[in-house]
XYZ file of C-alpha atoms in Angstrom:
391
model
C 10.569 -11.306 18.982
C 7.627 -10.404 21.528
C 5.819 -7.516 20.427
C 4.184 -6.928 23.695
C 7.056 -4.316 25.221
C 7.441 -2.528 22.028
C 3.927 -1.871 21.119
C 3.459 -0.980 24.366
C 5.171 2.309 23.287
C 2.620 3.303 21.051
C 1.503 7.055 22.098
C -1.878 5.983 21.714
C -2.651 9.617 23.760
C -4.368 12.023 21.663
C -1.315 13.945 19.696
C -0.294 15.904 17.045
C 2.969 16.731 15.755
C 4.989 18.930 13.349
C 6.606 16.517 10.212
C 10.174 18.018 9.491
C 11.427 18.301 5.886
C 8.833 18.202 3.938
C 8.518 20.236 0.544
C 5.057 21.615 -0.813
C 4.122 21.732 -4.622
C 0.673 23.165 -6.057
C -0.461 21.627 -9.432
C -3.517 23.487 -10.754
C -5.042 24.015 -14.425
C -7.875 22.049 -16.373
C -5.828 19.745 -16.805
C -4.266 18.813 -13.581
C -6.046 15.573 -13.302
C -4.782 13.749 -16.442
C -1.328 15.227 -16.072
C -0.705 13.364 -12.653
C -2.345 10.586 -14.052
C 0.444 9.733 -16.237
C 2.959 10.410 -13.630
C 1.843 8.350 -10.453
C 1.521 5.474 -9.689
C -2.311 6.036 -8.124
C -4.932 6.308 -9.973
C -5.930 9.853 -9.698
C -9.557 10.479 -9.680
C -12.063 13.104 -10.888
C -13.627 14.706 -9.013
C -10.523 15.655 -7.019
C -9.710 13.454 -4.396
C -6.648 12.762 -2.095
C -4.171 10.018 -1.709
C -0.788 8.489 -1.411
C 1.350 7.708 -4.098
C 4.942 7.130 -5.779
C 6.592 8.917 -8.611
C 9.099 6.052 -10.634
C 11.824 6.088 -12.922
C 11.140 4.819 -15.931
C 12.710 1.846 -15.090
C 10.518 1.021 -11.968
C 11.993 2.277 -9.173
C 11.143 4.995 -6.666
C 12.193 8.966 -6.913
C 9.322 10.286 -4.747
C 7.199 8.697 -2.074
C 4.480 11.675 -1.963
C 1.178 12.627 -0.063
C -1.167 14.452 -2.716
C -3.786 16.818 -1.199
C -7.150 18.424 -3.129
C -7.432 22.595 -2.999
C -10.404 24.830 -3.939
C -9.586 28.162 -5.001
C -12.338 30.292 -2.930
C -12.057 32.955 -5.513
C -12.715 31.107 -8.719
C -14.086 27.692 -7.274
C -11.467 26.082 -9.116
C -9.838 22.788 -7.663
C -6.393 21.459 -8.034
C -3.942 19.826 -5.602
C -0.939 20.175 -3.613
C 1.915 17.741 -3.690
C 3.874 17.092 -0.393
C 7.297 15.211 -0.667
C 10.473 15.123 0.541
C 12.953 17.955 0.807
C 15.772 15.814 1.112
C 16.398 14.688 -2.371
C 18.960 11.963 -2.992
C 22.013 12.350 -4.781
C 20.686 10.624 -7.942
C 17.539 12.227 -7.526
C 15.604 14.760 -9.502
C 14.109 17.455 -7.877
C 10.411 16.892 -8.467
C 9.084 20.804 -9.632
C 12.305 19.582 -12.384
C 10.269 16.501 -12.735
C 7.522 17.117 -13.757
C 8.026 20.210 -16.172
C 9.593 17.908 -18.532
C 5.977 16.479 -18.676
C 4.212 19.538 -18.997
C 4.460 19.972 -22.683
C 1.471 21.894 -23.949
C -0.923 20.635 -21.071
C -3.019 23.540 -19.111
C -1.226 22.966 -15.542
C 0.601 25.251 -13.476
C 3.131 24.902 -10.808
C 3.915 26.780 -8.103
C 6.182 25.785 -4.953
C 4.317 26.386 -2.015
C 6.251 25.229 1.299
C 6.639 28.731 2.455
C 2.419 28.565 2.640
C 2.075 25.989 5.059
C 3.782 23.249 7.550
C 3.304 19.625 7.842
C 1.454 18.048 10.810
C 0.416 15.015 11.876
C -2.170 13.656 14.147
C -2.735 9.948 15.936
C -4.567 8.539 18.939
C -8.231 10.028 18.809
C -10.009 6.453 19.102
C -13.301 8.735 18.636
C -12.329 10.477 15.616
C -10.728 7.282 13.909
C -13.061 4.551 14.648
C -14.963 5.879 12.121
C -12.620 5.648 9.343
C -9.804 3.406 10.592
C -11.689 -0.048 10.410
C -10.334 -3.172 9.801
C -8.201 -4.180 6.338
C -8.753 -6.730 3.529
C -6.515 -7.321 1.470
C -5.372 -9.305 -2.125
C -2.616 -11.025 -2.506
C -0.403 -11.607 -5.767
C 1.630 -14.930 -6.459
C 4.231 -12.317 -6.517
C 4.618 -11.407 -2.805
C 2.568 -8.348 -3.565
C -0.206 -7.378 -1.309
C -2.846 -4.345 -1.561
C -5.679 -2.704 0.654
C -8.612 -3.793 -1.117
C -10.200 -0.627 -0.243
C -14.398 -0.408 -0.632
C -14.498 3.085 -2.791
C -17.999 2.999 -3.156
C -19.274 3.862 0.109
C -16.129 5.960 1.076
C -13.100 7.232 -0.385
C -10.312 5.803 1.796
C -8.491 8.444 2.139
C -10.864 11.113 2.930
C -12.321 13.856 0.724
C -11.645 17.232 2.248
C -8.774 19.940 1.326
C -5.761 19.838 2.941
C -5.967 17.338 4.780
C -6.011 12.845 4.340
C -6.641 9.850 6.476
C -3.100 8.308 6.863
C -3.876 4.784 5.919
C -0.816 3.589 5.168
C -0.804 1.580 8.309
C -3.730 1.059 10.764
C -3.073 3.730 13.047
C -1.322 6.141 11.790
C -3.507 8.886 11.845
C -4.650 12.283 10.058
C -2.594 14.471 7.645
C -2.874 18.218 7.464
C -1.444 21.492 5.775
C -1.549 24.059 8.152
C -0.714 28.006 7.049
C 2.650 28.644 8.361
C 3.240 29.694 11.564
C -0.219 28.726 12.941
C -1.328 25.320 14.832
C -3.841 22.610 13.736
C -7.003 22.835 14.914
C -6.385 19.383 16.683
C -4.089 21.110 19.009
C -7.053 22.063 21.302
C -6.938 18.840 22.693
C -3.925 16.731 21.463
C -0.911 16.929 22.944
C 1.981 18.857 20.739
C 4.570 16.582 20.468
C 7.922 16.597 18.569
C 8.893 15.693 14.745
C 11.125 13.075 16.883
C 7.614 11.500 18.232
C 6.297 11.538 14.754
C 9.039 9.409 13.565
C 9.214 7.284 16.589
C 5.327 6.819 15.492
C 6.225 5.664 12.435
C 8.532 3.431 13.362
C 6.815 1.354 15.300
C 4.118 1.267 13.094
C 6.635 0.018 10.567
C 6.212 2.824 7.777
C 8.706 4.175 5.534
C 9.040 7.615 4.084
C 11.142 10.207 2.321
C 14.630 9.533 1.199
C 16.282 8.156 4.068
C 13.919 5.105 3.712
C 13.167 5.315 0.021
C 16.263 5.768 -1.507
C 15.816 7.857 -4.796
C 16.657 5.606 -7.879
C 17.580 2.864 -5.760
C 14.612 1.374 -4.023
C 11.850 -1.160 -5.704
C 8.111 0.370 -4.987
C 7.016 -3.455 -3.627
C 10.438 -3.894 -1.420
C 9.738 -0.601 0.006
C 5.905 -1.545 0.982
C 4.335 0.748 -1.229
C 2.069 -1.619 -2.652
C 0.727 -2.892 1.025
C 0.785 1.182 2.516
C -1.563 1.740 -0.724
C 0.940 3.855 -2.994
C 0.513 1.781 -6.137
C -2.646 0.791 -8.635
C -1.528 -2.283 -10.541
C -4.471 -2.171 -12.944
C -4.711 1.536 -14.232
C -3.845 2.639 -17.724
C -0.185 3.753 -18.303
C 1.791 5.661 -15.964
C 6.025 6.259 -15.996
C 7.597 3.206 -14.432
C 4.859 0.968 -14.809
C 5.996 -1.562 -16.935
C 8.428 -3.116 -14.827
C 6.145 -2.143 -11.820
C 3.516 -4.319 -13.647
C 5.689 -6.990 -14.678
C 7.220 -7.841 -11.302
C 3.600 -7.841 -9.847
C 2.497 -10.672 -12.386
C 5.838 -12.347 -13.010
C 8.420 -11.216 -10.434
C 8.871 -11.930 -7.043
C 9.173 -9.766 -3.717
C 12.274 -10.850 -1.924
C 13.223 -7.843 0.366
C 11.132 -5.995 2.911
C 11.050 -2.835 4.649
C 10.402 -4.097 8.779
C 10.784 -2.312 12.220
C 13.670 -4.021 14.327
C 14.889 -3.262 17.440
C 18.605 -2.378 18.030
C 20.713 -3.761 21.096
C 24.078 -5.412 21.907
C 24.675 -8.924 21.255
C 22.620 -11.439 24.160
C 20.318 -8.798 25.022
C 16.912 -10.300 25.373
C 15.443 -8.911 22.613
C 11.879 -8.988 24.784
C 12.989 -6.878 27.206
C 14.447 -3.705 24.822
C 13.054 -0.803 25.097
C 12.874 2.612 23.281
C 15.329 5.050 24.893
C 15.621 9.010 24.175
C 19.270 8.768 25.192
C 20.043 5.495 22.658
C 22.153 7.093 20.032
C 21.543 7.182 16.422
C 23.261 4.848 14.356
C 24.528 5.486 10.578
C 21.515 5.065 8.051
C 21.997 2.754 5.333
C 24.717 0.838 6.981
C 24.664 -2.929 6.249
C 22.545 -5.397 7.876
C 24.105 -8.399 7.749
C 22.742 -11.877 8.298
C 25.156 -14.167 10.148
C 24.305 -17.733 11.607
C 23.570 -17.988 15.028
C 25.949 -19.691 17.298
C 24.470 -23.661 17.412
C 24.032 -25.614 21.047
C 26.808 -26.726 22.410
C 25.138 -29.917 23.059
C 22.152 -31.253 20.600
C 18.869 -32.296 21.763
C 15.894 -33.610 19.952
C 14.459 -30.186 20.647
C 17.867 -28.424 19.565
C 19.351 -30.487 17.104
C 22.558 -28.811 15.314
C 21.423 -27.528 11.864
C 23.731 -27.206 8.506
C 23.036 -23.785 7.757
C 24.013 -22.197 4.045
C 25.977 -19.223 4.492
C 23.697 -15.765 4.074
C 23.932 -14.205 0.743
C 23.382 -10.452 0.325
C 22.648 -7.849 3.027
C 20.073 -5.426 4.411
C 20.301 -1.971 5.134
C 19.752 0.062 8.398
C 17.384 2.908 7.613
C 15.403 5.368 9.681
C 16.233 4.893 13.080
C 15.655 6.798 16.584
C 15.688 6.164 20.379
C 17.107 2.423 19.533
C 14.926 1.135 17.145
C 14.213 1.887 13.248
C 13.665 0.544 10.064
C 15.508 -1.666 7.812
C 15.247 -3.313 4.537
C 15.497 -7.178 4.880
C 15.809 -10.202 2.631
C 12.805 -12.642 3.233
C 14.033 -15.935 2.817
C 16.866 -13.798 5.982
C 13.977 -13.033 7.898
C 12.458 -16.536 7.787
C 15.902 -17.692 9.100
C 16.085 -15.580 11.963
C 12.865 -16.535 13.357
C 13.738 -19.940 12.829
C 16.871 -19.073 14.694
C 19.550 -20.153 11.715
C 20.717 -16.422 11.572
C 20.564 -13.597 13.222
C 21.087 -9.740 12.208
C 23.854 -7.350 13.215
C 25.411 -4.215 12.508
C 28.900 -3.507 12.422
C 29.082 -0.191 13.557
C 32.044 2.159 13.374
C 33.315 3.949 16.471
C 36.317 5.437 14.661
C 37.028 7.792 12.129
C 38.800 5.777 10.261
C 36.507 2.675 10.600
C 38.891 0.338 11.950
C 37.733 -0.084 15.278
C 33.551 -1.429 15.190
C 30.510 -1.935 18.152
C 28.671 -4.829 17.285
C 24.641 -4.235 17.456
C 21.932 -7.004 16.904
C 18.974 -5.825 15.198
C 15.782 -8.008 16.067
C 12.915 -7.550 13.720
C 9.327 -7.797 14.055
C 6.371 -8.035 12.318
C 4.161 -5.073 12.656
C 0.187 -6.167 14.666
C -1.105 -4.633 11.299
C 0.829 -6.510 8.848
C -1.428 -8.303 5.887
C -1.646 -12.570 6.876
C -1.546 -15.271 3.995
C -4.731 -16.867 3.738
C -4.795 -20.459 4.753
C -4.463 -22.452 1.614
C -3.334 -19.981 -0.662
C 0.167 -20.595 -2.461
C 2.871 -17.631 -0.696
C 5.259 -16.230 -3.551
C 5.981 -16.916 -6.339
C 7.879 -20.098 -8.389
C 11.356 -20.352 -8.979
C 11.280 -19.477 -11.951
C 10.145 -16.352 -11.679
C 12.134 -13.167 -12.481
C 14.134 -11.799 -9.116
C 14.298 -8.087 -8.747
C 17.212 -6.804 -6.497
């Protein structure tokens, strides 16, 4: 579909805004460093430094999507760093304080739950202040569907190297990061707009990022299928880590089939070019199916139009995040290639009774975010068919 209306919508104004449901955990002690370093799925560096990363099951997938932060004790001097994740566990999920004592053992770390310290903001659309950070990716691409930032750590740390606060470069865009002691307002708030944790996610959105539980289900989702790997949560080549084996082996031998993608949410024959973003476009069900159905075939076949013999769509996706009419969903590729060939298109069945007999139909068009990492020319895209499938 046209991204021209949609990005459009981009609050490119200067703004900052409150992040809703987010949980706080300090991890401090001489040996704070290592101890992460076994548990995520970043490569934690000494000095301290910040970053995004995953916690993972021991069988690859995803319990925590988490933001870690450096702190300097102005007492002691001593540094150590503050975990931000969501509050919102998932019903297979472990609460991550629970986590991660089981890994504490005899190690010299401490934790201490700190969300009643500080709130969660975020910041976007200060062209001055991110132009000098924000520049443009490269990336690396595995015969795996895997992509990364190939991120130049020499001359900066990509993520920034102050307390309490990271460059969001999960997407281009996206921002600044920041603990602020509760109660009080960011320091950006001088001259950003205050917006709303709604705006936030609408952000997010239609910069096509994932986050927390409603996107990343706990125990459910792959770290690659939810676009860890491309928003820079994962380090393929650092030493051992929980999860990584399968993380590892997908990478080298697997192959990404599912995405997470922005797609915009309308009824059936809408033109999908002219929807637009509504406050008063109600909020559909997350995790109901996405399903891929083929699209209805000219009545009368041209050389342009011919009629195709479509396979019937295996599998579906899922609706996730979603606000103001459009959201985030988690899509089968070789689906997505279909749709924009115009084979299949994706709706929603959507129940309007209690009982779930009675449906609305809702077409979901996707989109590709402007950011999104492009194939070289010439270089082989996926992986073989005889490579192992992960779903």
């Amino acid at each position: 579909m046209s991204l021209a209306p949609l990005r459009a919508l981009i609050y490119y104004v200067p703004t900052v805004a409150p992040v809703a449901n987010r949980a706080l955990l300090a991890v401090t002690g001489s040996q704070a460093v290592e101890f992460l370093n076994g548990l995520v799925a970043s490569e934690v560096h000494a000095p301290h430094k910040p970053f995004y990363t995953a916690f993972l099951h021991p069988q690859g997938r995803v319990l925590h999507d988490a933001f870690v932060y450096t702190t300097t004790d102005p007492t002691s001097g001593a540094k150590g760093y503050v975990i931000e994740y969501d509050t919102r566990p998932g019903e297979l999920s472990t609460a991550l304080p629970d986590l991660l004592k089981r890994y504490i053992l005899r190690s010299k770390v401490k934790l201490r739950d700190v969300t009643n310290e500080y709130d969660v903001w975020q910041a976007w659309g200060s062209p001055q202040a991110e132009r000098f950070w924000d520049h443009e990716r490269r990336w690396a691409f595995a015969k795996s569907g895997a992509v990364e930032p190939a991120w130049d750590v020499l001359n900066a740390w990509p993520w920034g190297t102050w307390d309490l606060a990271l460059h969001d470069r999960r997407a281009p865009g996206m921002g600044t990061r920041m603990l602020v002691r509760k109660g009080d307002k960011p320091e950006a708030a001088s001259d950003h707009d205050i917006a709303s944790t709604d705006a936030y996610k609408l952000h997010r959105i239609l910069h096509g990022v994932p986050e927390g539980t409603a996107d990343i289900p706990p125990t459910q989702a792959f770290p690659m299928e939810s676009n860890l790997d491309i928003m820079g949560g994962l380090n393929f080549r650092k030493g051992c880590y929980v999860g990584q084996e399968l993380t590892v082996r997908t990478y080298h031998t697997g192959v990404v089939r599912k995405r997470i993608l922005p797609v915009a949410l309308h009824l059936p024959g809408e033109r999908p070019t002219l929807v637009q973003p509504s406050p008063t476009a109600p909020h559909l069900p997350e995790n109901i199916a996405v399903n891929a159905r083929i699209a209805p075939q000219p009545d009368t076949p041209s050389p342009d139009h011919p009629h195709k013999r479509v396979p019937r769509p295996r599998g579906t996706g899922k609706l996730l995040s979603n606000i103001h009419g459009v959201g985030l969903a988690l899509l089968r590729l070789e689906q997505v290639k279909g749709a924009e060939a115009g084979d299949l298109r994706f709706e929603l069945d959507v129940p309007t009774s209690g009982d779930g007999s009675e449906v609305t139909q809702i077409e979901a068009s996707h989109w590709w975010p402007h950011w999104w990492p492009k194939q070289p020319e010439g270089e082989v895209e996926g992986a073989s068919a005889e490579k192992e499938e992960v779903d």
